């Protein structure tokens, strides 16, 4: 996963969470640790008794008794860079006496929420052990007293605490199979949140060797193209004003199981492209033409979208080509229940009766992880939270198992925890259904995490396209370079003065470019 690589390459202090955190740390050479340190409190006790020197008593009662019973035994360990045990604590009910004195305050291990004897590890330099190990305490305190979720608490620590140690802080979650599911960097770039599981352990590790910890991202794709767009043009007519050319000569293709991210600043033509593909633009005020818009349906039939009648498109939309819109509250009908709205698509495209369609709608709500799905069928959109409404939109879009899903900034208005769950949900369902996905966004962090290929749009044109690796590691077009330079890049620091990626202000000014692109190219250091 590219975002995880960039976090590892840019962040000297990385917070690991997840059931696979220990194995990830060892296998990726993030610190000099050995399996003894990822062991039971009894083993830790044996280690500490082998040490000589002063003693420190650590508070092991930070978590309430009932929470300790639910969690099982967890612990926190601090190491120095030489691999020496500097401090440890446990919620298992024993007092740990360790060599060396790292501070006077209690050092609870309650930040490690797990159902086994996992430990949190901090590999640090001399004199910084206590401060860095406190990150686990900070997370526990934010969860207990600040009423934050685990992921929000981790974000707060990574954003505010770890950078104080020098350099940026990073967060990576690893599931029990060793898959990286959540990379994050405190510099605000590559925020690719994905749900990491219910019982993560927490570890704070400092990278020692540059270039280690590389994780690959793969998707099961084949060479079968499910969507081909050739020279799409969209223009809007205005009264008493010149015609607006929203999309110019846009061409791209999408394979089965592939995720294509279309990125660009506001007004670049991303959403207009999606609406043109869905044939939802107002014919009275817009003009759409192309050399071809071809869709391969689920039954393998290839149709030209631009040649379909309105009646034929109504049979295609929802069944073979579906879309998740930006704002679910304006997309859902406020006077119909959730069940009726999902069932309508099933009745239209699959010919189901009302009761059978409602049962299928309930299964879809279960599939998108909505609790109490039976009860949810009778609710109205205004009775749901933003995250639940977005899940309903996903259920509706995927109810007929389309060949292509267009997701138009589906997480823009959601908090980071809900964003993570929605992104992970789309990825899981994509794999189950072998869909091609077009993901429209301006968030380059999301792109780095979920996309296979990227198409960059600027003022209605595709200025660059390539694999996610190519776009992030070796962008060719000045606009892409400026956008990618707004945050940490694999090869070096962000360019001074560059704007946030795809902000309204656009990339940084300076240098030269052709007339259409303006003077938005960064100055060439070689020519300075």
Short mmCIF file of C-alpha atoms in Angstrom, two decimals:
data_model
loop_
_atom_site.label_atom_id
_atom_site.label_comp_id
_atom_site.label_asym_id
_atom_site.label_seq_id
_atom_site.Cartn_x
_atom_site.Cartn_y
_atom_site.Cartn_z
CA UNK A 1 0.00 0.00 0.00
CA UNK A 2 1.63 3.20 -1.21
CA UNK A 3 0.32 5.40 1.60
CA UNK A 4 1.88 3.13 4.20
CA UNK A 5 5.21 3.26 2.38
CA UNK A 6 5.15 7.04 2.35
CA UNK A 7 4.35 7.18 6.06
CA UNK A 8 7.29 4.89 6.78
CA UNK A 9 9.62 6.89 4.55
CA UNK A 10 8.60 10.31 5.90
CA UNK A 11 7.87 9.71 9.60
CA UNK A 12 10.71 9.00 12.01
CA UNK A 13 8.20 8.08 14.74
CA UNK A 14 5.47 5.63 13.79
CA UNK A 15 2.59 4.49 15.96
CA UNK A 16 1.53 0.91 15.19
CA UNK A 17 -1.88 -0.43 16.12
CA UNK A 18 -3.64 -3.64 15.21
CA UNK A 19 -3.44 -7.32 16.02
CA UNK A 20 -0.60 -7.76 13.55
CA UNK A 21 1.47 -4.83 14.83
CA UNK A 22 4.11 -6.96 16.55
CA UNK A 23 4.85 -9.16 13.55
CA UNK A 24 4.82 -6.15 11.25
CA UNK A 25 7.42 -4.38 13.40
CA UNK A 26 9.71 -7.38 13.40
CA UNK A 27 9.34 -8.35 9.75
CA UNK A 28 9.82 -4.81 8.43
CA UNK A 29 12.92 -3.95 10.44
CA UNK A 30 11.33 -0.93 12.10
CA UNK A 31 13.36 -1.40 15.27
CA UNK A 32 15.75 -3.78 16.98
CA UNK A 33 13.27 -5.92 18.85
CA UNK A 34 13.04 -9.62 19.61
CA UNK A 35 10.22 -11.96 20.39
CA UNK A 36 10.96 -11.93 24.13
CA UNK A 37 9.65 -8.39 24.24
CA UNK A 38 6.37 -9.45 22.62
CA UNK A 39 5.61 -11.92 25.36
CA UNK A 40 3.60 -12.42 28.52
CA UNK A 41 3.96 -10.25 31.64
CA UNK A 42 5.57 -13.27 33.32
CA UNK A 43 8.28 -13.22 30.67
CA UNK A 44 8.70 -9.50 31.17
CA UNK A 45 9.13 -10.14 34.86
CA UNK A 46 11.93 -12.59 34.08
CA UNK A 47 13.59 -10.00 31.87
CA UNK A 48 13.43 -7.26 34.44
CA UNK A 49 14.81 -9.47 37.21
CA UNK A 50 17.87 -10.08 35.06
CA UNK A 51 18.66 -6.36 35.04
CA UNK A 52 20.73 -4.51 37.59
CA UNK A 53 20.36 -0.96 38.82
CA UNK A 54 17.70 1.24 40.35
CA UNK A 55 14.03 0.48 40.60
CA UNK A 56 10.87 2.14 39.35
CA UNK A 57 7.34 1.18 40.29
CA UNK A 58 4.78 1.70 37.58
CA UNK A 59 1.03 2.04 37.98
CA UNK A 60 -0.69 -1.03 36.55
CA UNK A 61 -4.22 -0.16 37.74
CA UNK A 62 -4.94 2.54 35.16
CA UNK A 63 -7.80 0.62 33.60
CA UNK A 64 -10.93 -0.16 35.69
CA UNK A 65 -11.11 -3.75 36.91
CA UNK A 66 -14.02 -4.69 34.65
CA UNK A 67 -12.16 -3.29 31.64
CA UNK A 68 -9.03 -5.24 32.60
CA UNK A 69 -11.07 -8.41 32.77
CA UNK A 70 -12.51 -7.76 29.32
CA UNK A 71 -9.17 -6.85 27.82
CA UNK A 72 -7.17 -9.70 29.25
CA UNK A 73 -3.57 -8.95 30.18
CA UNK A 74 -1.86 -6.22 28.24
CA UNK A 75 1.33 -4.31 28.78
CA UNK A 76 3.63 -1.55 27.68
CA UNK A 77 7.38 -1.82 27.19
CA UNK A 78 9.98 0.86 26.53
CA UNK A 79 13.34 0.12 24.91
CA UNK A 80 16.35 2.21 24.20
CA UNK A 81 18.00 2.04 20.80
CA UNK A 82 20.45 -0.57 22.01
CA UNK A 83 17.54 -2.90 22.69
CA UNK A 84 17.76 -2.69 26.48
CA UNK A 85 14.58 -2.97 28.50
CA UNK A 86 14.04 0.41 30.13
CA UNK A 87 10.51 0.24 31.52
CA UNK A 88 7.46 -1.97 31.46
CA UNK A 89 3.98 -2.07 32.90
CA UNK A 90 1.03 -4.41 32.84
CA UNK A 91 -2.69 -4.43 33.63
CA UNK A 92 -2.32 -7.98 34.86
CA UNK A 93 -2.18 -7.06 38.52
CA UNK A 94 1.54 -7.11 39.31
CA UNK A 95 3.99 -4.38 40.28
CA UNK A 96 6.93 -4.17 37.90
CA UNK A 97 10.36 -3.20 39.22
CA UNK A 98 12.69 -2.16 36.47
CA UNK A 99 16.21 -0.77 36.18
CA UNK A 100 16.65 2.90 35.49
CA UNK A 101 14.43 5.83 36.35
CA UNK A 102 12.47 7.40 33.52
CA UNK A 103 10.11 9.66 35.45
CA UNK A 104 7.95 10.08 38.51
CA UNK A 105 4.51 9.80 36.90
CA UNK A 106 2.63 6.51 36.52
CA UNK A 107 3.02 4.84 33.17
CA UNK A 108 -0.15 2.79 32.58
CA UNK A 109 -0.47 0.27 29.79
CA UNK A 110 -4.20 0.84 29.49
CA UNK A 111 -3.65 2.32 26.06
CA UNK A 112 -3.20 -1.22 24.73
CA UNK A 113 -6.66 -2.61 24.14
CA UNK A 114 -6.31 -6.28 23.27
CA UNK A 115 -7.66 -9.69 24.18
CA UNK A 116 -4.28 -11.32 24.63
CA UNK A 117 -0.92 -10.68 26.26
CA UNK A 118 0.26 -8.26 23.61
CA UNK A 119 2.46 -5.35 24.55
CA UNK A 120 3.02 -1.83 23.34
CA UNK A 121 6.63 -1.12 22.45
CA UNK A 122 8.50 2.16 22.24
CA UNK A 123 11.95 2.01 20.68
CA UNK A 124 13.51 5.31 21.60
CA UNK A 125 16.74 7.11 22.24
CA UNK A 126 18.31 7.64 25.65
CA UNK A 127 16.54 10.31 27.70
CA UNK A 128 13.37 10.19 25.62
CA UNK A 129 11.98 6.87 26.79
CA UNK A 130 9.41 8.23 29.21
CA UNK A 131 8.03 10.96 26.96
CA UNK A 132 7.60 8.65 24.01
CA UNK A 133 6.10 5.82 26.02
CA UNK A 134 3.54 8.30 27.31
CA UNK A 135 1.89 8.22 23.88
CA UNK A 136 0.13 5.02 24.97
CA UNK A 137 -1.02 6.78 28.13
CA UNK A 138 -2.22 9.78 26.11
CA UNK A 139 -4.32 7.52 23.92
CA UNK A 140 -5.89 5.80 26.91
CA UNK A 141 -6.63 9.14 28.59
CA UNK A 142 -8.18 10.62 25.45
CA UNK A 143 -10.42 7.59 25.13
CA UNK A 144 -11.48 7.53 28.79
CA UNK A 145 -11.71 11.24 29.63
CA UNK A 146 -12.05 12.81 26.21
CA UNK A 147 -14.64 10.26 25.09
CA UNK A 148 -12.82 9.77 21.78
CA UNK A 149 -12.80 6.63 19.69
CA UNK A 150 -9.54 4.72 19.44
CA UNK A 151 -8.90 6.08 15.95
CA UNK A 152 -9.62 9.69 16.92
CA UNK A 153 -7.36 9.34 19.95
CA UNK A 154 -4.59 7.88 17.81
CA UNK A 155 -4.99 10.72 15.32
CA UNK A 156 -4.70 13.30 18.11
CA UNK A 157 -1.49 11.74 19.43
CA UNK A 158 0.03 11.35 15.97
CA UNK A 159 -0.84 14.92 15.03
CA UNK A 160 0.12 16.64 18.29
CA UNK A 161 2.45 14.46 20.36
CA UNK A 162 4.79 12.58 18.06
CA UNK A 163 5.85 15.61 15.96
CA UNK A 164 7.08 17.23 19.18
CA UNK A 165 9.77 14.56 19.27
CA UNK A 166 11.23 15.89 16.03
CA UNK A 167 9.98 15.17 12.56
CA UNK A 168 6.51 13.97 11.75
CA UNK A 169 4.55 11.19 13.36
CA UNK A 170 2.90 8.35 11.52
CA UNK A 171 0.14 5.86 12.27
CA UNK A 172 -0.21 2.44 10.67
CA UNK A 173 -2.73 -0.26 11.55
CA UNK A 174 -2.05 -3.91 10.77
CA UNK A 175 -4.70 -6.63 10.90
CA UNK A 176 -4.08 -10.14 12.17
CA UNK A 177 -3.21 -11.36 8.64
CA UNK A 178 -0.49 -8.72 8.39
CA UNK A 179 -2.35 -6.43 5.98
CA UNK A 180 -1.77 -2.71 6.41
CA UNK A 181 -5.23 -1.18 6.64
CA UNK A 182 -4.70 2.33 7.99
CA UNK A 183 -1.76 4.61 7.16
CA UNK A 184 -1.65 8.23 8.32
CA UNK A 185 0.93 11.01 8.54
CA UNK A 186 0.81 14.05 10.83
CA UNK A 187 1.82 16.39 8.01
CA UNK A 188 -1.73 16.09 6.72
CA UNK A 189 -1.06 14.08 3.56
CA UNK A 190 -1.86 10.49 2.64
CA UNK A 191 -4.75 10.25 5.09
CA UNK A 192 -5.99 6.84 4.07
CA UNK A 193 -8.16 5.71 6.96
CA UNK A 194 -9.59 2.20 6.88
CA UNK A 195 -11.32 0.23 9.60
CA UNK A 196 -8.69 -1.61 11.59
CA UNK A 197 -10.71 -4.03 13.74
CA UNK A 198 -12.21 -4.09 17.20
CA UNK A 199 -9.28 -5.28 19.32
CA UNK A 200 -6.08 -3.51 18.29
CA UNK A 201 -2.90 -3.44 20.29
CA UNK A 202 -0.87 -0.27 20.29
CA UNK A 203 2.83 0.06 19.70
CA UNK A 204 5.02 3.10 19.23
CA UNK A 205 8.10 2.39 17.17
CA UNK A 206 10.85 4.53 15.75
CA UNK A 207 12.21 3.55 12.35
CA UNK A 208 15.94 2.84 12.30
CA UNK A 209 16.62 1.79 8.72
CA UNK A 210 15.51 4.01 5.83
CA UNK A 211 13.53 2.41 3.05
CA UNK A 212 12.23 -0.54 5.08
CA UNK A 213 8.64 -1.47 5.73
CA UNK A 214 7.45 -1.53 2.16
CA UNK A 215 3.99 -2.95 1.70
CA UNK A 216 2.43 -3.69 -1.68
CA UNK A 217 -1.16 -3.15 -2.67
CA UNK A 218 -2.79 -5.48 -5.15
CA UNK A 219 -6.25 -5.85 -6.56
CA UNK A 220 -7.64 -8.81 -8.42
CA UNK A 221 -8.18 -7.38 -11.86
CA UNK A 222 -8.32 -8.87 -15.31
CA UNK A 223 -7.78 -7.42 -18.74
CA UNK A 224 -11.51 -7.16 -19.44
CA UNK A 225 -12.48 -3.52 -19.89
CA UNK A 226 -15.91 -2.74 -18.46
CA UNK A 227 -15.97 0.95 -19.43
CA UNK A 228 -14.30 2.82 -22.30
CA UNK A 229 -14.60 6.59 -22.81
CA UNK A 230 -13.31 8.22 -25.99
CA UNK A 231 -13.07 11.99 -26.46
CA UNK A 232 -15.88 13.03 -24.15
CA UNK A 233 -16.88 16.70 -24.40
CA UNK A 234 -19.40 18.48 -22.18
CA UNK A 235 -20.49 22.11 -22.61
CA UNK A 236 -23.09 24.20 -20.78
CA UNK A 237 -25.13 26.86 -22.50
CA UNK A 238 -25.85 30.11 -20.64
CA UNK A 239 -28.17 33.01 -21.28
CA UNK A 240 -26.32 36.19 -22.19
CA UNK A 241 -22.95 34.53 -21.54
CA UNK A 242 -20.44 32.45 -23.48
CA UNK A 243 -20.76 28.69 -23.51
CA UNK A 244 -18.81 26.94 -20.72
CA UNK A 245 -16.69 23.99 -21.83
CA UNK A 246 -16.71 21.79 -18.70
CA UNK A 247 -14.98 18.70 -20.15
CA UNK A 248 -12.66 18.58 -23.17
CA UNK A 249 -11.50 15.52 -25.13
CA UNK A 250 -11.53 13.19 -22.12
CA UNK A 251 -10.56 9.56 -22.73
CA UNK A 252 -10.00 6.71 -20.29
CA UNK A 253 -10.91 3.07 -19.65
CA UNK A 254 -11.72 0.94 -16.61
CA UNK A 255 -11.06 -2.78 -16.10
CA UNK A 256 -13.07 -5.24 -14.06
CA UNK A 257 -12.07 -5.11 -10.38
CA UNK A 258 -9.98 -1.97 -10.90
CA UNK A 259 -10.24 1.33 -9.03
CA UNK A 260 -9.65 4.45 -11.12
CA UNK A 261 -9.35 7.66 -9.10
CA UNK A 262 -10.33 10.87 -10.89
CA UNK A 263 -8.77 13.77 -9.02
CA UNK A 264 -8.60 17.52 -9.42
CA UNK A 265 -9.57 20.76 -7.75
CA UNK A 266 -13.14 22.06 -7.58
CA UNK A 267 -14.47 22.92 -11.03
CA UNK A 268 -12.09 20.61 -12.87
CA UNK A 269 -14.93 18.57 -14.38
CA UNK A 270 -14.86 15.44 -12.21
CA UNK A 271 -18.53 15.32 -11.22
CA UNK A 272 -19.68 16.54 -14.64
CA UNK A 273 -17.86 13.57 -16.17
CA UNK A 274 -19.72 11.20 -13.84
CA UNK A 275 -23.09 12.76 -14.62
CA UNK A 276 -22.36 12.58 -18.34
CA UNK A 277 -21.60 8.86 -18.06
CA UNK A 278 -24.85 8.35 -16.15
CA UNK A 279 -26.71 10.44 -18.76
CA UNK A 280 -28.14 12.64 -15.98
CA UNK A 281 -27.24 16.07 -17.39
CA UNK A 282 -30.07 18.37 -18.44
CA UNK A 283 -30.30 18.15 -22.21
CA UNK A 284 -31.83 21.63 -22.42
CA UNK A 285 -28.81 23.36 -20.89
CA UNK A 286 -25.94 21.04 -21.78
CA UNK A 287 -24.37 19.48 -24.83
CA UNK A 288 -22.60 16.12 -24.56
CA UNK A 289 -20.77 14.48 -27.42
CA UNK A 290 -18.09 11.83 -27.74
CA UNK A 291 -16.60 9.31 -30.11
CA UNK A 292 -17.92 6.57 -27.86
CA UNK A 293 -18.99 5.63 -24.32
CA UNK A 294 -19.00 1.83 -24.11
CA UNK A 295 -20.16 -0.21 -21.12
CA UNK A 296 -19.80 -3.98 -20.71
CA UNK A 297 -22.88 -5.13 -18.83
CA UNK A 298 -23.00 -7.98 -16.31
CA UNK A 299 -24.29 -10.30 -19.03
CA UNK A 300 -21.15 -9.42 -21.08
CA UNK A 301 -23.17 -7.43 -23.61
CA UNK A 302 -21.36 -4.26 -24.74
CA UNK A 303 -23.56 -1.21 -25.26
CA UNK A 304 -22.87 2.37 -26.35
CA UNK A 305 -24.19 4.61 -23.57
CA UNK A 306 -24.30 7.63 -25.86
CA UNK A 307 -26.65 5.78 -28.22
CA UNK A 308 -29.17 4.55 -25.65
CA UNK A 309 -32.64 6.06 -25.45
CA UNK A 310 -33.87 7.49 -22.14
CA UNK A 311 -35.97 4.38 -21.56
CA UNK A 312 -32.99 2.10 -22.24
CA UNK A 313 -30.78 4.14 -19.88
CA UNK A 314 -33.33 3.69 -17.09
CA UNK A 315 -32.79 -0.05 -17.43
CA UNK A 316 -29.00 0.39 -17.36
CA UNK A 317 -28.73 2.83 -14.44
CA UNK A 318 -28.71 0.94 -11.17
CA UNK A 319 -28.48 -2.46 -12.83
CA UNK A 320 -25.14 -2.19 -14.65
CA UNK A 321 -23.93 1.35 -13.94
CA UNK A 322 -24.52 2.79 -10.46
CA UNK A 323 -23.47 5.94 -8.65
CA UNK A 324 -23.00 7.07 -5.05
CA UNK A 325 -23.59 10.81 -4.86
CA UNK A 326 -21.78 13.35 -2.69
CA UNK A 327 -24.64 14.26 -0.36
CA UNK A 328 -26.95 11.37 0.57
CA UNK A 329 -29.55 13.60 2.23
CA UNK A 330 -30.32 15.28 -1.10
CA UNK A 331 -30.19 11.97 -2.99
CA UNK A 332 -32.61 10.03 -0.79
CA UNK A 333 -36.34 10.74 -1.09
CA UNK A 334 -37.49 12.20 2.26
CA UNK A 335 -41.06 10.86 1.98
CA UNK A 336 -40.21 7.19 1.38
CA UNK A 337 -38.75 4.74 3.86
CA UNK A 338 -35.27 3.32 3.42
CA UNK A 339 -36.67 -0.11 2.64
CA UNK A 340 -39.00 1.19 -0.06
CA UNK A 341 -36.21 3.09 -1.79
CA UNK A 342 -33.83 0.13 -1.95
CA UNK A 343 -36.64 -2.25 -2.91
CA UNK A 344 -37.68 0.02 -5.79
CA UNK A 345 -34.42 -0.65 -7.63
CA UNK A 346 -34.71 -4.39 -7.06
CA UNK A 347 -38.30 -4.48 -8.29
CA UNK A 348 -37.44 -2.46 -11.40
CA UNK A 349 -34.28 -4.26 -12.47
CA UNK A 350 -34.79 -7.77 -11.12
CA UNK A 351 -38.56 -8.09 -11.33
CA UNK A 352 -39.00 -8.99 -7.65
CA UNK A 353 -42.29 -8.69 -5.81
CA UNK A 354 -42.62 -6.19 -2.96
CA UNK A 355 -42.05 -8.63 -0.09
CA UNK A 356 -39.18 -10.38 -1.84
CA UNK A 357 -37.58 -7.02 -2.67
CA UNK A 358 -37.83 -5.91 0.96
CA UNK A 359 -36.16 -9.12 2.10
CA UNK A 360 -33.38 -8.50 -0.43
CA UNK A 361 -33.12 -4.89 0.79
CA UNK A 362 -32.67 -6.14 4.34
CA UNK A 363 -29.84 -8.42 3.17
CA UNK A 364 -28.14 -5.45 1.49
CA UNK A 365 -28.36 -3.40 4.69
CA UNK A 366 -26.76 -6.32 6.52
CA UNK A 367 -24.05 -6.44 3.86
CA UNK A 368 -23.17 -2.76 4.35
CA UNK A 369 -22.85 -3.39 8.11
CA UNK A 370 -25.96 -1.50 9.26
CA UNK A 371 -27.05 -2.79 12.69
CA UNK A 372 -30.70 -3.75 13.23
CA UNK A 373 -31.32 -3.81 9.50
CA UNK A 374 -34.90 -5.05 9.90
CA UNK A 375 -35.79 -1.97 11.93
CA UNK A 376 -33.90 0.31 9.53
CA UNK A 377 -36.19 -0.66 6.64
CA UNK A 378 -39.07 1.34 8.14
CA UNK A 379 -37.05 4.47 8.92
CA UNK A 380 -36.92 7.69 6.91
CA UNK A 381 -33.69 9.40 5.76
CA UNK A 382 -33.91 12.23 8.32
CA UNK A 383 -33.86 9.64 11.13
CA UNK A 384 -30.39 8.41 10.16
CA UNK A 385 -26.93 9.80 10.83
CA UNK A 386 -24.73 10.93 7.96
CA UNK A 387 -22.69 7.74 8.04
CA UNK A 388 -25.82 5.56 8.05
CA UNK A 389 -27.32 7.51 5.14
CA UNK A 390 -24.14 6.99 3.15
CA UNK A 391 -24.28 3.25 3.88
CA UNK A 392 -27.87 3.23 2.64
CA UNK A 393 -26.74 4.92 -0.58
CA UNK A 394 -24.07 2.25 -1.01
CA UNK A 395 -26.64 -0.49 -0.40
CA UNK A 396 -28.96 1.08 -2.97
CA UNK A 397 -26.19 1.50 -5.56
CA UNK A 398 -24.94 -2.08 -5.15
CA UNK A 399 -28.28 -3.83 -4.71
CA UNK A 400 -28.27 -5.08 -8.33
CA UNK A 401 -24.52 -5.84 -8.37
CA UNK A 402 -23.51 -3.35 -11.10
CA UNK A 403 -20.52 -3.82 -13.37
CA UNK A 404 -19.32 -0.26 -12.70
CA UNK A 405 -19.72 1.89 -9.59
CA UNK A 406 -19.07 5.64 -9.66
CA UNK A 407 -18.39 7.05 -6.18
CA UNK A 408 -18.49 10.86 -6.23
CA UNK A 409 -16.66 12.00 -3.08
CA UNK A 410 -18.70 9.64 -0.88
CA UNK A 411 -16.82 10.52 2.32
CA UNK A 412 -16.45 14.31 2.01
CA UNK A 413 -18.89 15.29 4.78
CA UNK A 414 -18.03 12.45 7.18
CA UNK A 415 -15.65 12.37 10.13
CA UNK A 416 -12.46 10.37 9.73
CA UNK A 417 -13.71 7.30 11.61
CA UNK A 418 -16.81 6.99 9.42
CA UNK A 419 -14.71 7.78 6.34
CA UNK A 420 -12.52 4.81 7.20
CA UNK A 421 -15.45 2.46 7.49
CA UNK A 422 -17.06 3.64 4.24
CA UNK A 423 -13.82 3.30 2.26
CA UNK A 424 -13.17 -0.15 3.66
CA UNK A 425 -16.76 -1.17 2.95
CA UNK A 426 -16.56 -0.11 -0.70
CA UNK A 427 -13.26 -1.99 -1.08
CA UNK A 428 -14.69 -5.18 0.42
CA UNK A 429 -17.84 -5.08 -1.72
CA UNK A 430 -15.78 -4.29 -4.82
CA UNK A 431 -13.76 -7.43 -4.28
CA UNK A 432 -16.86 -9.54 -3.63
CA UNK A 433 -18.63 -8.27 -6.77
CA UNK A 434 -15.59 -7.81 -9.07
CA UNK A 435 -16.76 -4.29 -9.89
CA UNK A 436 -14.87 -1.59 -11.66
CA UNK A 437 -14.90 1.53 -9.46
CA UNK A 438 -14.44 5.17 -10.47
CA UNK A 439 -13.59 7.09 -7.30
CA UNK A 440 -13.92 10.87 -7.62
CA UNK A 441 -12.09 12.85 -4.96
CA UNK A 442 -9.70 15.70 -4.22
CA UNK A 443 -8.15 13.85 -1.26
CA UNK A 444 -4.78 12.52 -2.41
CA UNK A 445 -4.47 10.46 0.76
CA UNK A 446 -7.51 8.43 -0.19
CA UNK A 447 -6.14 8.10 -3.72
CA UNK A 448 -2.80 6.76 -2.51
CA UNK A 449 -4.53 4.12 -0.47
CA UNK A 450 -7.35 2.79 -2.64
CA UNK A 451 -6.55 3.51 -6.29
CA UNK A 452 -4.91 1.31 -8.91
CA UNK A 453 -4.72 4.09 -11.51
CA UNK A 454 -5.14 7.86 -11.31
CA UNK A 455 -6.52 10.36 -13.82
CA UNK A 456 -5.69 13.98 -13.00
CA UNK A 457 -8.09 16.64 -14.33
CA UNK A 458 -7.50 20.36 -14.64
CA UNK A 459 -10.00 22.79 -16.17
CA UNK A 460 -11.92 20.02 -17.88
CA UNK A 461 -8.95 18.17 -19.34
CA UNK A 462 -7.03 15.06 -18.37
CA UNK A 463 -3.51 16.41 -17.84
CA UNK A 464 -1.97 13.16 -16.65
CA UNK A 465 -2.88 9.52 -16.11
CA UNK A 466 -0.91 6.59 -14.76
CA UNK A 467 -0.63 4.00 -12.03
CA UNK A 468 -0.82 5.23 -8.46
CA UNK A 469 2.91 4.51 -8.11
CA UNK A 470 3.75 6.62 -11.17
CA UNK A 471 1.57 9.55 -10.16
CA UNK A 472 2.95 9.79 -6.64
CA UNK A 473 6.56 8.86 -7.23
CA UNK A 474 7.21 10.37 -10.65
CA UNK A 475 4.53 12.89 -11.68
CA UNK A 476 5.27 14.34 -15.12
CA UNK A 477 2.83 17.21 -15.53
CA UNK A 478 3.53 20.44 -13.60
CA UNK A 479 0.00 20.50 -12.18
CA UNK A 480 0.34 16.96 -10.84
CA UNK A 481 3.78 17.79 -9.49
CA UNK A 482 2.43 20.81 -7.62
CA UNK A 483 -0.49 18.86 -6.21
CA UNK A 484 1.71 15.97 -5.11
CA UNK A 485 4.18 18.47 -3.66
CA UNK A 486 1.60 19.77 -1.19
CA UNK A 487 2.47 16.96 1.23
CA UNK A 488 5.22 14.47 1.99
CA UNK A 489 6.53 12.71 -1.10
CA UNK A 490 8.59 9.57 -1.35
CA UNK A 491 11.67 11.27 -2.68
CA UNK A 492 11.94 14.38 -0.54
CA UNK A 493 10.26 17.26 1.21
CA UNK A 494 7.25 19.20 0.01
CA UNK A 495 8.04 22.12 -2.25
CA UNK A 496 8.11 25.39 -0.34
CA UNK A 497 4.97 27.43 -0.80
CA UNK A 498 3.00 24.74 -2.58
CA UNK A 499 -0.72 24.78 -1.95
CA UNK A 500 -2.66 21.95 -0.40
CA UNK A 501 -3.38 19.29 -3.02
CA UNK A 502 -6.25 20.29 -5.29
CA UNK A 503 -7.29 23.25 -3.16
CA UNK A 504 -9.41 26.03 -4.57
CA UNK A 505 -6.29 28.13 -4.93
CA UNK A 506 -4.65 25.50 -7.09
CA UNK A 507 -0.99 24.55 -7.09
CA UNK A 508 1.79 26.94 -6.27
CA UNK A 509 2.61 29.76 -8.63
CA UNK A 510 6.01 30.18 -10.22
CA UNK A 511 7.97 29.05 -13.25
CA UNK A 512 6.38 28.68 -16.65
CA UNK A 513 3.76 26.66 -18.40
CA UNK A 514 1.63 26.85 -21.53
CA UNK A 515 -1.12 29.44 -21.80
CA UNK A 516 -3.95 27.15 -20.74
CA UNK A 517 -2.17 26.00 -17.58
CA UNK A 518 -1.05 29.54 -16.71
CA UNK A 519 2.02 30.32 -14.61
CA UNK A 520 1.45 27.53 -12.12
CA UNK A 521 4.61 25.57 -12.57
CA UNK A 522 7.20 25.55 -9.80
CA UNK A 523 10.54 27.13 -10.57
CA UNK A 524 13.16 24.73 -11.86
CA UNK A 525 16.02 24.60 -9.31
CA UNK A 526 18.45 23.76 -12.10
CA UNK A 527 17.60 26.96 -13.89
CA UNK A 528 17.83 29.17 -10.85
#
